[in-house]
Tab-separated table of C-alpha atoms in Angstrom:
chain	number	residue	atom	x	y	z
A	287	UNK	CA	0.000	0.000	0.000
A	288	UNK	CA	2.882	2.370	0.847
A	289	UNK	CA	3.761	4.593	-2.095
A	290	UNK	CA	7.442	5.213	-1.353
A	291	UNK	CA	8.999	2.872	1.162
A	292	UNK	CA	12.530	2.955	2.455
A	293	UNK	CA	14.338	0.633	4.802
A	294	UNK	CA	15.597	0.644	7.411
A	295	UNK	CA	13.812	3.354	9.380
A	296	UNK	CA	16.697	3.644	11.824
A	297	UNK	CA	20.353	2.850	11.287
A	298	UNK	CA	22.949	3.125	14.038
A	299	UNK	CA	26.503	2.255	13.120
A	300	UNK	CA	30.107	3.049	13.888
A	301	UNK	CA	32.506	5.232	11.986
A	302	UNK	CA	34.239	3.464	9.156
A	303	UNK	CA	31.453	0.989	8.466
A	304	UNK	CA	29.614	0.592	5.165
A	305	UNK	CA	25.822	0.654	5.072
A	306	UNK	CA	22.973	0.673	2.579
A	307	UNK	CA	19.498	2.183	2.509
A	308	UNK	CA	16.893	0.752	0.166
A	309	UNK	CA	14.028	2.584	-1.493
A	310	UNK	CA	11.126	1.369	-3.574
A	311	UNK	CA	8.170	3.186	-5.091
A	312	UNK	CA	4.992	1.582	-6.406
A	313	UNK	CA	3.594	4.725	-8.014
A	314	UNK	CA	4.920	3.996	-11.486
A	315	UNK	CA	6.980	7.177	-11.352
A	316	UNK	CA	9.913	7.788	-13.679
A	317	UNK	CA	12.107	9.886	-11.402
A	318	UNK	CA	13.591	9.126	-8.001
A	319	UNK	CA	15.670	11.165	-5.569
A	320	UNK	CA	17.739	11.070	-2.433
A	321	UNK	CA	17.553	14.043	-0.098
A	322	UNK	CA	19.517	14.606	3.094
A	323	UNK	CA	17.970	16.418	6.070
A	324	UNK	CA	20.490	17.664	8.587
A	325	UNK	CA	20.015	18.343	12.281
A	326	UNK	CA	18.700	21.826	11.524
A	327	UNK	CA	16.018	20.317	9.272
A	328	UNK	CA	17.614	21.645	6.106
A	329	UNK	CA	16.691	19.483	3.096
A	330	UNK	CA	19.223	19.177	0.317
A	331	UNK	CA	19.128	17.079	-2.812
A	332	UNK	CA	21.880	14.517	-3.212
A	333	UNK	CA	20.986	12.492	-6.288
A	334	UNK	CA	18.282	12.191	-8.880
A	335	UNK	CA	17.603	9.351	-11.318
A	336	UNK	CA	15.294	9.375	-14.293
A	337	UNK	CA	14.425	5.965	-15.729
A	338	UNK	CA	17.492	4.463	-14.045
A	339	UNK	CA	19.818	7.146	-15.385
A	340	UNK	CA	21.683	9.467	-13.005
A	341	UNK	CA	20.744	13.075	-13.787
A	342	UNK	CA	21.736	14.963	-10.646
A	343	UNK	CA	24.783	14.390	-8.491
A	344	UNK	CA	24.947	17.346	-6.176
A	345	UNK	CA	28.609	17.459	-5.069
A	346	UNK	CA	28.168	14.514	-2.782
A	347	UNK	CA	31.345	12.722	-1.577
A	348	UNK	CA	32.067	9.650	-3.655
A	349	UNK	CA	31.667	7.536	-0.509
A	350	UNK	CA	27.974	7.793	-1.400
A	351	UNK	CA	26.980	5.596	-4.316
A	352	UNK	CA	23.401	5.400	-5.510
A	353	UNK	CA	22.183	2.477	-7.579
A	354	UNK	CA	18.976	2.159	-9.539
A	355	UNK	CA	18.433	-1.437	-10.733
A	356	UNK	CA	15.093	-0.415	-12.245
A	357	UNK	CA	12.958	2.697	-12.203
A	358	UNK	CA	11.027	1.555	-9.135
A	359	UNK	CA	14.120	1.205	-6.958
A	360	UNK	CA	16.852	3.567	-5.854
A	361	UNK	CA	19.283	2.379	-3.230
A	362	UNK	CA	21.990	4.326	-1.451
A	363	UNK	CA	25.244	2.766	-0.354
A	364	UNK	CA	27.586	4.649	1.934
A	365	UNK	CA	31.213	3.599	2.438
A	366	UNK	CA	33.483	4.512	5.331
A	367	UNK	CA	30.817	6.285	7.322
A	368	UNK	CA	31.793	9.501	9.103
A	369	UNK	CA	30.216	11.320	12.031
A	370	UNK	CA	29.032	14.071	9.691
A	371	UNK	CA	26.943	11.583	7.748
A	372	UNK	CA	24.491	11.436	10.643
A	373	UNK	CA	21.217	12.775	9.272
A	374	UNK	CA	17.810	11.714	8.033
A	375	UNK	CA	17.893	10.475	4.462
A	376	UNK	CA	14.719	10.743	2.423
A	377	UNK	CA	13.946	8.900	-0.747
A	378	UNK	CA	11.374	10.500	-3.045
A	379	UNK	CA	9.805	9.993	-6.427
A	380	UNK	CA	7.993	12.140	-8.962
A	381	UNK	CA	5.873	11.174	-11.915
A	382	UNK	CA	8.307	12.633	-14.403
A	383	UNK	CA	11.456	14.684	-14.668
A	384	UNK	CA	9.569	17.970	-14.752
A	385	UNK	CA	9.711	20.923	-12.397
A	386	UNK	CA	5.953	20.847	-11.844
A	387	UNK	CA	5.902	17.250	-10.618
A	388	UNK	CA	5.423	17.108	-6.861
A	389	UNK	CA	7.743	14.849	-4.933
A	390	UNK	CA	6.343	11.979	-2.922
A	391	UNK	CA	8.617	11.172	-0.024
A	392	UNK	CA	9.351	8.030	1.919
A	393	UNK	CA	9.282	8.169	5.716
A	394	UNK	CA	12.999	8.710	6.001
A	395	UNK	CA	15.929	6.749	7.406
A	396	UNK	CA	17.556	8.200	10.489
A	397	UNK	CA	21.269	7.399	10.275
A	398	UNK	CA	23.357	7.803	13.414
A	399	UNK	CA	27.103	7.341	13.153
A	400	UNK	CA	28.941	6.913	16.440
B	1043	UNK	CA	20.663	30.110	-8.818
B	1044	UNK	CA	17.426	29.343	-7.058
B	1045	UNK	CA	16.819	30.288	-3.464
B	1046	UNK	CA	13.946	30.034	-1.006
B	1047	UNK	CA	13.884	32.050	2.204
B	1048	UNK	CA	11.650	31.305	5.152
B	1049	UNK	CA	12.633	33.999	7.590
B	1050	UNK	CA	10.444	32.716	10.425
B	1051	UNK	CA	12.316	29.946	12.174
B	1052	UNK	CA	9.654	29.211	14.738
B	1053	UNK	CA	6.140	30.445	15.432
B	1054	UNK	CA	4.004	29.692	18.470
B	1055	UNK	CA	0.267	30.322	18.498
B	1056	UNK	CA	-2.667	29.366	20.639
B	1057	UNK	CA	-5.306	27.134	19.143
B	1058	UNK	CA	-7.910	28.937	17.004
B	1059	UNK	CA	-5.524	31.751	16.122
B	1060	UNK	CA	-4.765	32.452	12.470
B	1061	UNK	CA	-1.140	32.181	11.424
B	1062	UNK	CA	0.753	33.086	8.264
B	1063	UNK	CA	3.983	31.437	7.211
B	1064	UNK	CA	6.124	33.554	4.920
B	1065	UNK	CA	8.047	32.372	1.896
B	1066	UNK	CA	10.175	34.472	-0.442
B	1067	UNK	CA	11.885	32.993	-3.470
B	1068	UNK	CA	14.513	33.942	-6.024
B	1069	UNK	CA	14.793	32.552	-9.520
B	1070	UNK	CA	15.788	33.698	-12.979
B	1071	UNK	CA	13.385	31.280	-14.638
B	1072	UNK	CA	10.290	32.726	-16.250
B	1073	UNK	CA	8.362	29.526	-15.599
B	1074	UNK	CA	8.679	27.924	-12.213
B	1075	UNK	CA	6.632	26.127	-9.600
B	1076	UNK	CA	6.169	26.687	-5.904
B	1077	UNK	CA	5.296	24.070	-3.339
B	1078	UNK	CA	4.498	23.732	0.339
B	1079	UNK	CA	5.270	20.603	2.314
B	1080	UNK	CA	4.388	19.692	5.900
B	1081	UNK	CA	6.620	17.654	8.194
B	1082	UNK	CA	4.716	16.645	11.348
B	1083	UNK	CA	6.556	15.383	14.450
B	1084	UNK	CA	6.332	11.833	13.079
B	1085	UNK	CA	8.850	12.916	10.441
B	1086	UNK	CA	7.269	12.208	7.075
B	1087	UNK	CA	7.088	14.913	4.404
B	1088	UNK	CA	3.607	15.596	3.088
B	1089	UNK	CA	2.903	17.509	-0.120
B	1090	UNK	CA	0.319	20.268	0.427
B	1091	UNK	CA	0.123	22.395	-2.694
B	1092	UNK	CA	1.762	23.343	-5.978
B	1093	UNK	CA	1.473	26.705	-7.720
B	1094	UNK	CA	2.512	27.658	-11.278
B	1095	UNK	CA	4.325	30.943	-11.839
B	1096	UNK	CA	1.813	31.998	-14.462
B	1097	UNK	CA	-1.209	31.523	-12.222
B	1098	UNK	CA	-1.442	34.103	-9.454
B	1099	UNK	CA	-4.887	33.113	-8.302
B	1100	UNK	CA	-4.991	32.514	-4.575
B	1101	UNK	CA	-6.105	29.130	-3.389
B	1102	UNK	CA	-8.119	27.976	-0.402
B	1103	UNK	CA	-8.436	24.450	0.863
B	1104	UNK	CA	-10.433	24.209	4.056
B	1105	UNK	CA	-8.530	26.095	6.740
B	1106	UNK	CA	-5.474	26.462	4.489
B	1107	UNK	CA	-4.965	29.289	2.024
B	1108	UNK	CA	-2.065	30.396	-0.114
B	1109	UNK	CA	-1.239	33.874	-1.367
B	1110	UNK	CA	1.065	33.975	-4.391
B	1111	UNK	CA	2.394	37.422	-5.301
B	1112	UNK	CA	4.810	37.527	-8.204
B	1113	UNK	CA	5.534	41.224	-7.686
B	1114	UNK	CA	7.086	40.508	-4.290
B	1115	UNK	CA	8.294	36.962	-5.104
B	1116	UNK	CA	6.302	35.602	-2.222
B	1117	UNK	CA	4.154	32.545	-1.681
B	1118	UNK	CA	2.703	32.791	1.821
B	1119	UNK	CA	0.680	30.147	3.597
B	1120	UNK	CA	-2.100	30.971	6.059
B	1121	UNK	CA	-3.752	28.574	8.459
B	1122	UNK	CA	-7.066	29.828	9.761
B	1123	UNK	CA	-8.307	28.753	13.200
B	1124	UNK	CA	-5.162	26.745	13.873
B	1125	UNK	CA	-5.383	23.391	15.630
B	1126	UNK	CA	-2.886	21.380	17.647
B	1127	UNK	CA	-2.641	18.915	14.748
B	1128	UNK	CA	-1.209	21.722	12.620
B	1129	UNK	CA	1.961	21.635	14.720
B	1130	UNK	CA	4.710	20.738	12.286
B	1131	UNK	CA	7.620	22.095	10.298
B	1132	UNK	CA	6.426	23.656	7.070
B	1133	UNK	CA	8.682	23.879	4.046
B	1134	UNK	CA	8.313	26.126	1.048
B	1135	UNK	CA	10.056	24.846	-2.087
B	1136	UNK	CA	10.835	26.058	-5.595
B	1137	UNK	CA	10.748	23.719	-8.576
B	1138	UNK	CA	13.132	24.371	-11.406
B	1139	UNK	CA	15.882	22.747	-13.418
B	1140	UNK	CA	19.566	22.018	-13.178
B	1141	UNK	CA	20.354	21.597	-16.840
B	1142	UNK	CA	17.596	19.257	-17.976
B	1143	UNK	CA	17.078	17.683	-14.576
B	1144	UNK	CA	14.166	18.850	-12.458
B	1145	UNK	CA	15.078	19.869	-8.961
B	1146	UNK	CA	13.227	21.045	-5.866
B	1147	UNK	CA	14.997	23.642	-3.743
B	1148	UNK	CA	13.701	23.873	-0.196
B	1149	UNK	CA	13.615	26.716	2.264
B	1150	UNK	CA	14.907	26.148	5.772
B	1151	UNK	CA	11.448	25.521	7.161
B	1152	UNK	CA	9.238	27.185	9.759
B	1153	UNK	CA	8.372	25.259	12.887
B	1154	UNK	CA	4.788	25.933	13.929
B	1155	UNK	CA	3.771	25.104	17.469
B	1156	UNK	CA	0.051	25.266	18.242
B	1157	UNK	CA	-0.869	25.000	21.908
B	1158	UNK	CA	-4.163	24.729	23.748
């Protein structure tokens, strides 16, 4: 039933570890995104994929590697986690790669790096 | 470059009061889209409304209304007769493009606290 689902909801890990967050949408949308929300609630785009093709990579460290096996899935793998990576990561989708398409967000994954 | 400013960091009101959340945007695009999202304490982000740059008609949906003024680059959001359930962080966002890729630029959010 859930439109955009991401797992896990919470992720607590130590510095230096590698972790992944999975995202799936069942809306039939063409475009998917990863946004990062920091402790001050600021939302910033990280990546955007349109029909499995990367179209936005917003100066994110290359420790972050998104992967889109098909247009319904967009996963995020993070290598060598750092304290500053602690944040809430939101997956989102939109019907098409157009500025008027509203984003539908998942419930977020709260990542805590200790 | 696109920018969205929400100057009000936090607003506290008593239930039944009206409250207006301000949003000012900057863009060089002639066609653009403005959005409001709500983030309640549970953390999810909920889409509220989208506005096209070429349509300045104000919109009302129940207790919510939006005032889009191109002349002042503002897209303000008013909640009439606020309720405790309106307590949330509200984000204004601007839809545009980076090259050919659509992109939503968010403001920093306004935290609304409604108390009894």
